[in-house]
Each structure stands twice: as structure tokens, then as C-alpha cells.
Coordinates of N, CA and C in Angstrom, one line a residue:
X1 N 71.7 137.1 62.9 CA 72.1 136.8 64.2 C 71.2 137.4 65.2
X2 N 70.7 136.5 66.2 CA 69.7 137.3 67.3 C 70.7 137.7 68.2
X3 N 70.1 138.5 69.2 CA 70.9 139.8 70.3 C 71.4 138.3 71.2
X4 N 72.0 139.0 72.0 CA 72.3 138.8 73.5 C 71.0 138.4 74.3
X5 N 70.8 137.3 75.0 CA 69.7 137.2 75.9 C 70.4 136.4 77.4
X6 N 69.6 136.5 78.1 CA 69.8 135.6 79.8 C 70.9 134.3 79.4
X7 N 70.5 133.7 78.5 CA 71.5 132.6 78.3 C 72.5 132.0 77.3
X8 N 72.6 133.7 76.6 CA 73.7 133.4 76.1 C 75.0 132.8 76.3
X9 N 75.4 133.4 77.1 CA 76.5 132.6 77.8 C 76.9 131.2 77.7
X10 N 75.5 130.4 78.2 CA 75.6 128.8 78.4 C 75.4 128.3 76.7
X11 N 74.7 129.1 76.2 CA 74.7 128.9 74.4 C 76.1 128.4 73.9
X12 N 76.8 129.5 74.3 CA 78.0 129.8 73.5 C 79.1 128.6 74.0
X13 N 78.4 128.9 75.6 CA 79.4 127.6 76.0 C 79.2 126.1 75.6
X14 N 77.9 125.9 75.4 CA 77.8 124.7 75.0 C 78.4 124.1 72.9
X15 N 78.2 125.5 72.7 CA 78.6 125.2 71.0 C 80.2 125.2 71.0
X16 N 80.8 125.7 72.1 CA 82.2 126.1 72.5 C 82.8 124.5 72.4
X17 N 81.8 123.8 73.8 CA 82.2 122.3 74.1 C 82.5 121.1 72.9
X18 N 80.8 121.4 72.1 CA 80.7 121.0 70.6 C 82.0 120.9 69.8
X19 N 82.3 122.1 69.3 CA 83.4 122.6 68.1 C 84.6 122.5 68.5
X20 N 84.9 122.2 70.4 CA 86.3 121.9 70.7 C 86.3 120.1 70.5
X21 N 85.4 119.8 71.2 CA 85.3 118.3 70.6 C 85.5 117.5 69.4
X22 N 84.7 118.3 68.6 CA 84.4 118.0 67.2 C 85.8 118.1 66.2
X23 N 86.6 119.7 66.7 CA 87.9 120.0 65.9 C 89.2 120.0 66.4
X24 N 89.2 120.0 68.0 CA 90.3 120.5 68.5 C 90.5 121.5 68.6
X25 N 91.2 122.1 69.6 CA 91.3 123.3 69.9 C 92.2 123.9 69.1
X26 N 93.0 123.8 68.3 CA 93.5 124.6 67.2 C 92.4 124.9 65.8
X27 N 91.7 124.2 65.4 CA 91.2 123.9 64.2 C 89.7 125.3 64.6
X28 N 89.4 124.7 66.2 CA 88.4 125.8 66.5 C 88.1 127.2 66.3
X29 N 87.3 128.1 66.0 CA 87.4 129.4 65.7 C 86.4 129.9 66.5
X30 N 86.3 131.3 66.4 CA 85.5 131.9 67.3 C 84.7 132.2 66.6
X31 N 84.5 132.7 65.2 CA 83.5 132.5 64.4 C 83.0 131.4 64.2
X32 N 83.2 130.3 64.0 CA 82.7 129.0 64.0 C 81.9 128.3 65.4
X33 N 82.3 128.9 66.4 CA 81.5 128.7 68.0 C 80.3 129.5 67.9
X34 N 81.0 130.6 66.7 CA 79.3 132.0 67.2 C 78.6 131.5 66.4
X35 N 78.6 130.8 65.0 CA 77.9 130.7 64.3 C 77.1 129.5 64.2
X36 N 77.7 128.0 65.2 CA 77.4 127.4 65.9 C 75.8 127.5 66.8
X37 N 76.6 128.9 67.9 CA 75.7 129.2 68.9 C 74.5 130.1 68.2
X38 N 74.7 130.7 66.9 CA 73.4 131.4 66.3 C 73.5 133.2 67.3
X39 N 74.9 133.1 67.0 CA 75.6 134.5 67.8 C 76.5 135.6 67.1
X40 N 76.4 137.1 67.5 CA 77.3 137.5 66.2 C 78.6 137.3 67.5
X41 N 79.6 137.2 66.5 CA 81.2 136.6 67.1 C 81.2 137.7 68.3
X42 N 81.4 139.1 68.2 CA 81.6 140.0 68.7 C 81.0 139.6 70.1
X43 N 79.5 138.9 70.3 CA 79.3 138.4 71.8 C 79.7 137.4 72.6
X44 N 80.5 136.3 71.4 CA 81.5 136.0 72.1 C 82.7 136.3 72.9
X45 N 83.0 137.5 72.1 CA 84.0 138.3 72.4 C 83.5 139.1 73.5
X46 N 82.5 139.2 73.8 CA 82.4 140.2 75.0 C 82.2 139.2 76.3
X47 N 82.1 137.7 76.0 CA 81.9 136.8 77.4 C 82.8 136.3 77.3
X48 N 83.8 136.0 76.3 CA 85.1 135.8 77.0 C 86.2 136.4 76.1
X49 N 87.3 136.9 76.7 CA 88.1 137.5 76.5 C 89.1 137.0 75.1
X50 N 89.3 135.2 75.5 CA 90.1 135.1 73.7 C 89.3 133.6 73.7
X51 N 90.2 132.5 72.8 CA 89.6 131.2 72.6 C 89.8 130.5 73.8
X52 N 91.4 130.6 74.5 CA 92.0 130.2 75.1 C 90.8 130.0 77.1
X53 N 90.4 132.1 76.8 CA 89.2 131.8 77.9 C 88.2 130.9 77.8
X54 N 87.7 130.8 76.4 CA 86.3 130.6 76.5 C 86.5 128.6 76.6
X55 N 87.5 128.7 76.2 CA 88.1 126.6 76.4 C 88.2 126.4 77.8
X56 N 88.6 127.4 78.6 CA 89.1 127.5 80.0 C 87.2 127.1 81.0
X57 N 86.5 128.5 80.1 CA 85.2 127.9 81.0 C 84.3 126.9 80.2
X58 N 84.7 126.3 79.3 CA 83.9 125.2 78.2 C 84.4 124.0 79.2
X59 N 85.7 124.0 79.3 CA 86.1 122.6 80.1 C 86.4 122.6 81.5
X60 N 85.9 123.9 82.3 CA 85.7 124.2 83.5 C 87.1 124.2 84.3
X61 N 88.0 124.9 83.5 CA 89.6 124.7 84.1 C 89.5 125.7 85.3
X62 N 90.2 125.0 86.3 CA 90.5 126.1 87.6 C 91.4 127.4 87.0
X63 N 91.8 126.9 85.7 CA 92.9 128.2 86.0 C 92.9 128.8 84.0
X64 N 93.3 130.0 84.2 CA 93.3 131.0 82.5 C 94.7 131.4 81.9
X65 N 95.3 130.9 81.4 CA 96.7 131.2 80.8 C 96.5 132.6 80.8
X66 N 95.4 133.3 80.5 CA 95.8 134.5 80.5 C 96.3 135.3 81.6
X67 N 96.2 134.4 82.7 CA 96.0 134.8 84.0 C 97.5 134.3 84.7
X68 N 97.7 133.3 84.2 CA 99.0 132.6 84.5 C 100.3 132.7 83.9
X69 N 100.0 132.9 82.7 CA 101.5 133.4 82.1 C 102.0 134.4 82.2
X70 N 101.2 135.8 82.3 CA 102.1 137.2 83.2 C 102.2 137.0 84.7
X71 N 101.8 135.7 85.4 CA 102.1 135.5 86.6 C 103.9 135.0 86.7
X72 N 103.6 134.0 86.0 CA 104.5 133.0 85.8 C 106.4 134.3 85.0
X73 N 105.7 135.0 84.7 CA 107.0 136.0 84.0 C 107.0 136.8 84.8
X74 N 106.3 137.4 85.6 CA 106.7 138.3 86.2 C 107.8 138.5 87.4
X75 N 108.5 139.2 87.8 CA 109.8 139.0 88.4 C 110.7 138.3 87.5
X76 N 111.8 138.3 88.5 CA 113.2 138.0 87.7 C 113.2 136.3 87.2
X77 N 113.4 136.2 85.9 CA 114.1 135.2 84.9 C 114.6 134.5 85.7
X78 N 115.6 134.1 87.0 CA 116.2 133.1 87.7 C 115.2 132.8 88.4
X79 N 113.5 133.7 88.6 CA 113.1 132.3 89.8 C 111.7 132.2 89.1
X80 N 111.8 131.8 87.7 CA 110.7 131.7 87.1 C 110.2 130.0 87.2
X81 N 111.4 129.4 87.6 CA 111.5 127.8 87.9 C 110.6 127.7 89.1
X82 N 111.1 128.4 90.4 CA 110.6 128.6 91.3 C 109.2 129.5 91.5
X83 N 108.9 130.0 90.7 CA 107.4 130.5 90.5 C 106.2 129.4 89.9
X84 N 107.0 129.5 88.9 CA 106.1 127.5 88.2 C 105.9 126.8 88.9
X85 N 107.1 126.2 90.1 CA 106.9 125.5 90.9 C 105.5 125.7 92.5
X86 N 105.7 126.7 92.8 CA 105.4 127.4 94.1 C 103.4 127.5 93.2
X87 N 103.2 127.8 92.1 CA 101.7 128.1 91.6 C 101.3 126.5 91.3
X88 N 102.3 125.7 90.8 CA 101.3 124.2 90.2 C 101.1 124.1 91.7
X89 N 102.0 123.6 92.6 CA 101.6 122.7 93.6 C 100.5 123.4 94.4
X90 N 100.6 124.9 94.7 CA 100.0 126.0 95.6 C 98.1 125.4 94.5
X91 N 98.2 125.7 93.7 CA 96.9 125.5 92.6 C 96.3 123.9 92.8
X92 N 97.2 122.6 92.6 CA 97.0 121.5 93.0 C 96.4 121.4 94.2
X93 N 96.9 122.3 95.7 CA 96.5 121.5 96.4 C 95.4 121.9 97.4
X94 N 94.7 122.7 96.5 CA 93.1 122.7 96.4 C 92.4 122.1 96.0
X95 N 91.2 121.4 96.5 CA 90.7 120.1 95.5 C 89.5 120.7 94.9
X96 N 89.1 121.9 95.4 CA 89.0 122.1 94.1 C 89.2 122.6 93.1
X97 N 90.3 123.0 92.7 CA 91.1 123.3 91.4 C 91.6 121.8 90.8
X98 N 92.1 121.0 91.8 CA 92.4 119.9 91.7 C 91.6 118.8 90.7
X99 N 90.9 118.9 91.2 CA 89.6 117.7 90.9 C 89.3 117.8 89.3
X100 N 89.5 119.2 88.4 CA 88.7 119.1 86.7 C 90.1 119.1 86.4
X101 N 91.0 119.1 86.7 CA 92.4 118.9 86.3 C 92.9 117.3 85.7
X102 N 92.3 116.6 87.1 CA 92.6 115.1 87.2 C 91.6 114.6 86.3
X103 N 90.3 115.2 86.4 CA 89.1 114.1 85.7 C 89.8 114.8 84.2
X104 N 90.3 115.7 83.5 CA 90.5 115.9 82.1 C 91.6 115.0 82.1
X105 N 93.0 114.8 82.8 CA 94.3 114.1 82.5 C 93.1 112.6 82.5
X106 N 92.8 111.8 83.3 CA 91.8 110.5 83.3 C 91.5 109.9 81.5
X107 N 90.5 111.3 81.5 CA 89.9 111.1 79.9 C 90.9 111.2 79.4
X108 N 92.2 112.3 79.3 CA 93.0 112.1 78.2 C 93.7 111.0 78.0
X109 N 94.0 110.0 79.3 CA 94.8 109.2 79.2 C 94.0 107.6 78.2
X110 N 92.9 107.8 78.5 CA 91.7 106.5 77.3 C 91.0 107.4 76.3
X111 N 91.3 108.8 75.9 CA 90.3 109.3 75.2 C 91.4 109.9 74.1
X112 N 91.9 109.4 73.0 CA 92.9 110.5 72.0 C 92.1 111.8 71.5
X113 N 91.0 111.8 71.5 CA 90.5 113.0 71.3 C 90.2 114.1 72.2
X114 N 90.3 113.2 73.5 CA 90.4 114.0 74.4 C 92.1 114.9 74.6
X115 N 92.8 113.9 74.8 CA 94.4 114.3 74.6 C 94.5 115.2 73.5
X116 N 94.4 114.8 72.3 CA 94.9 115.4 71.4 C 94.2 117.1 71.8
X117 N 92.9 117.8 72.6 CA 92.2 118.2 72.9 C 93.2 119.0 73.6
X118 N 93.9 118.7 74.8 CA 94.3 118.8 75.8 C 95.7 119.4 75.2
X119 N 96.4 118.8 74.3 CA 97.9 119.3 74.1 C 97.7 120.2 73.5
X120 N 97.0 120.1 72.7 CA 96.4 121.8 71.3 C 96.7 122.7 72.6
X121 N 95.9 122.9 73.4 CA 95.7 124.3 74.0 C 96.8 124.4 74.8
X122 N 97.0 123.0 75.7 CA 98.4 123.3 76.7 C 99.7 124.0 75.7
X123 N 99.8 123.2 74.1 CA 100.7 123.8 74.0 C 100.5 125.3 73.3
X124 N 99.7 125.4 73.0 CA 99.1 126.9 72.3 C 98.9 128.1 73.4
X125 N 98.4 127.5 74.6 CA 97.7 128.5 75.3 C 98.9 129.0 76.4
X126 N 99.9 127.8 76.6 CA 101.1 128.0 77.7 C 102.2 127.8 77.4
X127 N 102.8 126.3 76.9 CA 103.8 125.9 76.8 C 104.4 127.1 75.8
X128 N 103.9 127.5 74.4 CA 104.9 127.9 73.6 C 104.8 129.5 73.8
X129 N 103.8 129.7 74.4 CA 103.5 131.4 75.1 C 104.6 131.8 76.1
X130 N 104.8 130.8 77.0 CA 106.4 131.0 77.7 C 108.0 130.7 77.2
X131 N 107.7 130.0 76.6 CA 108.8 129.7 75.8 C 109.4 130.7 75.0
X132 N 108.7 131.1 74.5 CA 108.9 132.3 73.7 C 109.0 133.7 74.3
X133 N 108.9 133.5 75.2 CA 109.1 134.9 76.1 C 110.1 134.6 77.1
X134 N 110.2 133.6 77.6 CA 112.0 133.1 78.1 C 112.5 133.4 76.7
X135 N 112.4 132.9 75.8 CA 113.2 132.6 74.3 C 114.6 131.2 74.7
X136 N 113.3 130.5 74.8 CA 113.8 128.8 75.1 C 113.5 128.2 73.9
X137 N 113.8 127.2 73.6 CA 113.2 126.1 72.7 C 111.8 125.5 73.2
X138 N 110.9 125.3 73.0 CA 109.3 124.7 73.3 C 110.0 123.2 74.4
X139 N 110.8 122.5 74.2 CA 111.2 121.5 74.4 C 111.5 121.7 75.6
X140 N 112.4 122.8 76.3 CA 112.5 123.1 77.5 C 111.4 123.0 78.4
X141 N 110.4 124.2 77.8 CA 109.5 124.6 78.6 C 108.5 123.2 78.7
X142 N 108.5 122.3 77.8 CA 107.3 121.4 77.8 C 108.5 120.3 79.0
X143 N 109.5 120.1 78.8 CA 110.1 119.3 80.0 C 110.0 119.8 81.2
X144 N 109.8 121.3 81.7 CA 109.5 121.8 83.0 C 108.4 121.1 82.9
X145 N 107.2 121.3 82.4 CA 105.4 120.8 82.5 C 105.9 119.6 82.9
X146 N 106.3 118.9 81.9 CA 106.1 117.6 82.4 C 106.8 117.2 83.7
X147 N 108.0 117.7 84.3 CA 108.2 117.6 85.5 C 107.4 117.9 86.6
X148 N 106.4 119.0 86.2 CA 105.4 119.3 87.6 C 104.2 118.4 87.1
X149 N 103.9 118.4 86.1 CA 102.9 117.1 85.4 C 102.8 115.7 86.5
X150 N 104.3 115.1 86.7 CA 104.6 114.2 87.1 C 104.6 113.7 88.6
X151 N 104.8 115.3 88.9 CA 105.1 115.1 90.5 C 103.2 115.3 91.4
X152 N 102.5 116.2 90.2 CA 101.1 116.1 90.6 C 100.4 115.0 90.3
X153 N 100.9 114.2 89.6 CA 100.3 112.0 89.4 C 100.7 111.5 90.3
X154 N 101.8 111.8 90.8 CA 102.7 111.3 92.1 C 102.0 111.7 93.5
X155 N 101.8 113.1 93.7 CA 101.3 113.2 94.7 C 100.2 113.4 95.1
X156 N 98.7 113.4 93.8 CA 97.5 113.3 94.1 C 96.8 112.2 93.2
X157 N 97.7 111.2 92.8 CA 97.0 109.7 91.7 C 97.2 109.3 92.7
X158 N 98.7 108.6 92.2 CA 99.6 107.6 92.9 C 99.5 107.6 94.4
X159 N 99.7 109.2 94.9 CA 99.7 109.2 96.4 C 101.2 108.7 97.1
X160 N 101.9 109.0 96.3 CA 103.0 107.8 96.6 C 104.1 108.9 97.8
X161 N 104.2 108.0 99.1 CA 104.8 108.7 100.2 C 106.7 108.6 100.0
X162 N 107.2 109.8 100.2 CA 106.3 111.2 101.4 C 106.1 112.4 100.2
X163 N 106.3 112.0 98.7 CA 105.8 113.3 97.8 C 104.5 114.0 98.1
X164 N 103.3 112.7 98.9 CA 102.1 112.9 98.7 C 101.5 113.9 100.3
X165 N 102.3 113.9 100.9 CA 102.6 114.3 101.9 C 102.9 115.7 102.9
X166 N 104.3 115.9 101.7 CA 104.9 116.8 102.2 C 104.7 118.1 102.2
X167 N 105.1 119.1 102.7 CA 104.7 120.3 102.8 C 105.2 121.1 101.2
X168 N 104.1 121.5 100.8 CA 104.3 122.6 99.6 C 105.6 122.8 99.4
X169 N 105.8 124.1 100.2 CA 107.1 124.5 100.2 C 108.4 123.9 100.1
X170 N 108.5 123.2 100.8 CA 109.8 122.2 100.8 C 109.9 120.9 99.4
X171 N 108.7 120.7 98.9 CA 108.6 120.5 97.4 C 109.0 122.0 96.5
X172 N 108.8 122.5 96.6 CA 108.9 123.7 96.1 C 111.0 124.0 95.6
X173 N 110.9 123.9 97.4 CA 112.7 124.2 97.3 C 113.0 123.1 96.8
X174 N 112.6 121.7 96.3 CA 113.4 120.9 96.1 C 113.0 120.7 94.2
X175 N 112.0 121.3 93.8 CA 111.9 121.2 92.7 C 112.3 122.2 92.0
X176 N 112.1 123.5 92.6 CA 112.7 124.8 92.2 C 114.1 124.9 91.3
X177 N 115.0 124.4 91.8 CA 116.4 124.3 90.6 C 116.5 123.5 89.7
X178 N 115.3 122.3 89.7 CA 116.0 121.2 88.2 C 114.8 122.5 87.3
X179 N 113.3 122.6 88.2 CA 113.0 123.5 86.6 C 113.7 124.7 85.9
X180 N 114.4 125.4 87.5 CA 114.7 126.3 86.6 C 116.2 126.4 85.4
X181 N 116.6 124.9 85.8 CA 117.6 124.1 85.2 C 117.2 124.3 83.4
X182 N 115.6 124.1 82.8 CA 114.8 123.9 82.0 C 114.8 124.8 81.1
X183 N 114.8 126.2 82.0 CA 114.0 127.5 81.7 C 115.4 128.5 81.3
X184 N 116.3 128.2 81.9 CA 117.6 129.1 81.6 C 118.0 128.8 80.1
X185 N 118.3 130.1 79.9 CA 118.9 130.3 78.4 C 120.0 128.7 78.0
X186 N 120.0 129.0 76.9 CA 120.8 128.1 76.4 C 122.1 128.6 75.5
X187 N 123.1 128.1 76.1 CA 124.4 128.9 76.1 C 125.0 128.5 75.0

């Protein structure tokens, strides 16, 4: 394995892009990206922190579960509905965060490899990482997603008025109780 040089980085990322394509992001390894890139694993590990990062800058995501799910738990369990709520739209309605969000949903929607691509990590990297730390069933937490999933086709595809429109916040209070409807324990 040769050292670290100027562009390792873009190496790794591009064998990253490769191997997630090729296997899906579960099937993917970090060993199998370094050995790919002609890298020992360990410098993978030092440009990015898990698989989860290095998929995040391979597919140029605005945003890092690692970064988002101690966001998303942190504070009190009753307004974690309303935290979910308040970061998708608040993150959405940047375009540019926006914009590699939509062009990946696009391809997933004509690409099964791309999809299938896309649920591996959503559910690996988020859905079942919160779930499990509310201590919900996956099913919950993936019906919140797809409820802010829905309302972001709605208000930056579709455009459909006044979802497309309206002020954050007042989306926010209005979506805030069915998610956290999702996220509460199950009695």
C-alpha cells in the first residue's frame, strides 16, 4: 500500500463512488474502498470518520447522520417530532443543500440501483440509528421520514401552493404533532 499523497482524498472518493455503485451501501466495506483506492484502510479512516461519512462526501450529501442524529435526540423525547420537523425544512430550504438531495431522489426514482443505494444508508445511517434510540419499531421512525419526505416533493417538486410557500415555522407547528405522533413510545 503506497503513503498518503495530495490526492488521496479524491482517490478514495472516487473508489468510494465505484464500490457504492457496484455493491450498495451495505455490501460496501472500508477495506474494500481502500483496497480499491490502492490505500491502507487506516487512511481511509483518517479522511473520513465512518462509511456512513465517506458515502455522505462520495454522493456529495448536504448533510452527516453523524451530525444529525445527536442533533435530532438531543433535548427532551416530546419535541423530537418537532426537531425533525424544524432541521428537514430549515436544511431544505437552502438550495443549496437542497439541490443534491433532489437530483439523488430524481435518479432514485428511474434508477433501482440508485434507490436501492439510497434506502441501504437512509436506513442504516438514520432511520434505524433513531429508532433505536427512541426504542420505536423502524416503521415508526421510517413513517416520520416519509412524512417530511413528502412534504419536501410537495413543496420543492410539485411546488404545490400554499405548502410551497409558506413560512418554515408555521409548517413546522403544523407538522410537529402528527411526527411526533410517530416517535412516541408505543403503549
Amino acid at each position: 500500500r503506497r503513503p498518503g499523497s495530495a490526492d488521496t482524498r479524491g482517490q478514495i472518493l472516487a473508489a468510494a463512488r465505484e464500490t457504492f455503485a457496484e455493491k450498495g451501501f451495505d455490501k460496501a466495506t472500508v477495506r474494500g474502498i481502500a483496497r480499491r483506492a490502492e490505500v491502507d484502510p487506516a487512511l481511509v479512516h483518517h479522511y473520513f470518520a465512518s462509511k456512513e461519512g465517506m458515502f455522505v462526501a462520495a454522493m456529495e450529501l448536504p448533510i452527516d447522520p453523524d451530525d444529525v442524529v445527536p442533533l435530532l435526540l438531543a433535548g427532551p423525547r416530546a419535541e423530537v417530532g418537532e426537531r425533525l420537523a424544524r432541521f428537514v425544512l430549515t436544511m431544505t430550504s437552502h438550495a443549496q443543500a437542497r439541490q443534491p438531495l433532489l437530483a439523488l431522489v430524481r435518479t432514485a426514482m428511474t434508477n433501482e440501483q440508485m434507490a436501492t443505494l439510497i434506502r441501504e444508508f437512509m436506513t442504516h445511517a438514520l432511520v434505524d440509528r433513531v429508532a433505536q434510540a427512541l426504542d420505536i419499531p423502524p416503521i415508526r421512525m421510517e413513517l416520520a421520514f416519509a412524512q417530511m419526505f413528502g412534504v419536501v416533493l410537495a413543496r420543492y417538486v410539485l411546488r404545490l401552493e400554499p405548502i410551497a410557500s409558506v413560512d418554515v415555522e408555521e409548517l413546522v407547528g403544523l407538522l410537529a404533532p402528527t411526527i411526533q405522533g410517530y416517535l412516541d413510545p408505543v403503549s
